[in-house]
């Protein structure tokens, strides 16, 4: 028996009157998903400024918001969504998780009040496709009831062992899927990892160089990326289904260099952005998730040398063929997206 909807039904609205699901994701620059606590009046007063500096503003309702502030955060998010024009900046919210006492009201109240302004709902602690199916149906019902004109997308946080096990089925669950973020803090807890951090590496996770003939000589220790396996798994699941993968949070605000290194590993592995939890992380994400100027220049040379994308040429002693042409196109397409938003980058890229 088939365990998923037929191809034709997959793209039909799940409620009469709900908007047609997207067949391809809207093209948007999302280098950083900037988290704000919407119950904080001072932050809410600065949203217009913040929105001008970032690619996505996310009103956080879940972890880090105290239980007695959950309703204030929800009301604050609705107010900030109503009171501001976000232009090309994305507006997202992270709702509370499915088994919490707040999730249902988060979704129903927010879609009723500002459903047309909301681009993406980030759903935490997703365990399997059933979680996506539930929110998918609920959103369709609410979109229909409130006359929402475009589908509200779902972004899953990959932060439980069960979720990682089911990552491919989660990616395949709905045309409403936007992408996924790695949630290293909850995932570490769920897996029983022996760490106390929000993302990043650990000094004890690494490999020791072989002992040489001199038994007394110091042996080099190379720290490794704790998140390499999960990011790789998430990137494959996302790209196989045309979704966007993201690195999540980096909790040590005092160590910008380590944050940058972690973000860069994720970028090189295929991620398109990361969360910024502190203003200093906005520039780090901008730097990391905008392609490097030298890489863009080289990628442009590859595209120019192979106008139809076939054959083989040598550039600076390096072999280029259809596969490097496709890599070059990924970089130049991203550079164009960045250039459209950022005149300085446009000049630097020569685009
Ligand atoms: C994010 O939500 C995390 O748990 O890392
Ligand atoms: Mg979490």
GROMACS .gro file of N, CA, C and O and ligand atoms in nm, residues 94 157 159 183-186 249 275, ligand 1:
model
   41
   94UNK      N    1   0.937   3.108   1.518
   94UNK     CA    2   0.959   2.972   1.570
   94UNK      C    3   0.852   2.949   1.675
   94UNK      O    4   0.854   3.011   1.782
  157UNK      N    5   1.326   2.201   1.252
  157UNK     CA    6   1.456   2.193   1.322
  157UNK      C    7   1.487   2.046   1.343
  157UNK      O    8   1.404   1.968   1.393
  159UNK      N    9   1.666   1.818   1.551
  159UNK     CA   10   1.727   1.830   1.684
  159UNK      C   11   1.690   1.717   1.778
  159UNK      O   12   1.698   1.733   1.899
  183UNK      N   13   1.976   2.171   1.493
  183UNK     CA   14   1.961   2.223   1.629
  183UNK      C   15   2.057   2.150   1.722
  183UNK      O   16   2.021   2.052   1.787
  184UNK      N   17   2.182   2.197   1.727
  184UNK     CA   18   2.285   2.118   1.795
  184UNK      C   19   2.266   2.106   1.946
  184UNK      O   20   2.314   2.009   2.006
  185UNK      N   21   2.197   2.199   2.008
  185UNK     CA   22   2.184   2.194   2.155
  185UNK      C   23   2.086   2.083   2.195
  185UNK      O   24   2.118   1.994   2.273
  186UNK      N   25   1.965   2.088   2.138
  186UNK     CA   26   1.868   1.982   2.170
  186UNK      C   27   1.915   1.847   2.117
  186UNK      O   28   1.891   1.744   2.181
  249UNK      N   29   2.213   2.740   1.567
  249UNK     CA   30   2.269   2.840   1.660
  249UNK      C   31   2.413   2.811   1.700
  249UNK      O   32   2.456   2.696   1.705
  275UNK      N   33   2.166   3.064   1.203
  275UNK     CA   34   2.091   3.155   1.290
  275UNK      C   35   2.185   3.260   1.344
  275UNK      O   36   2.302   3.232   1.373
  352LIG     C1   37   1.816   2.484   1.870
  352LIG     O1   38   1.698   2.494   1.890
  352LIG     C2   39   1.898   2.386   1.936
  352LIG     O2   40   1.843   2.312   2.016
  352LIG     O3   41   2.019   2.384   1.906
   0.00000   0.00000   0.00000
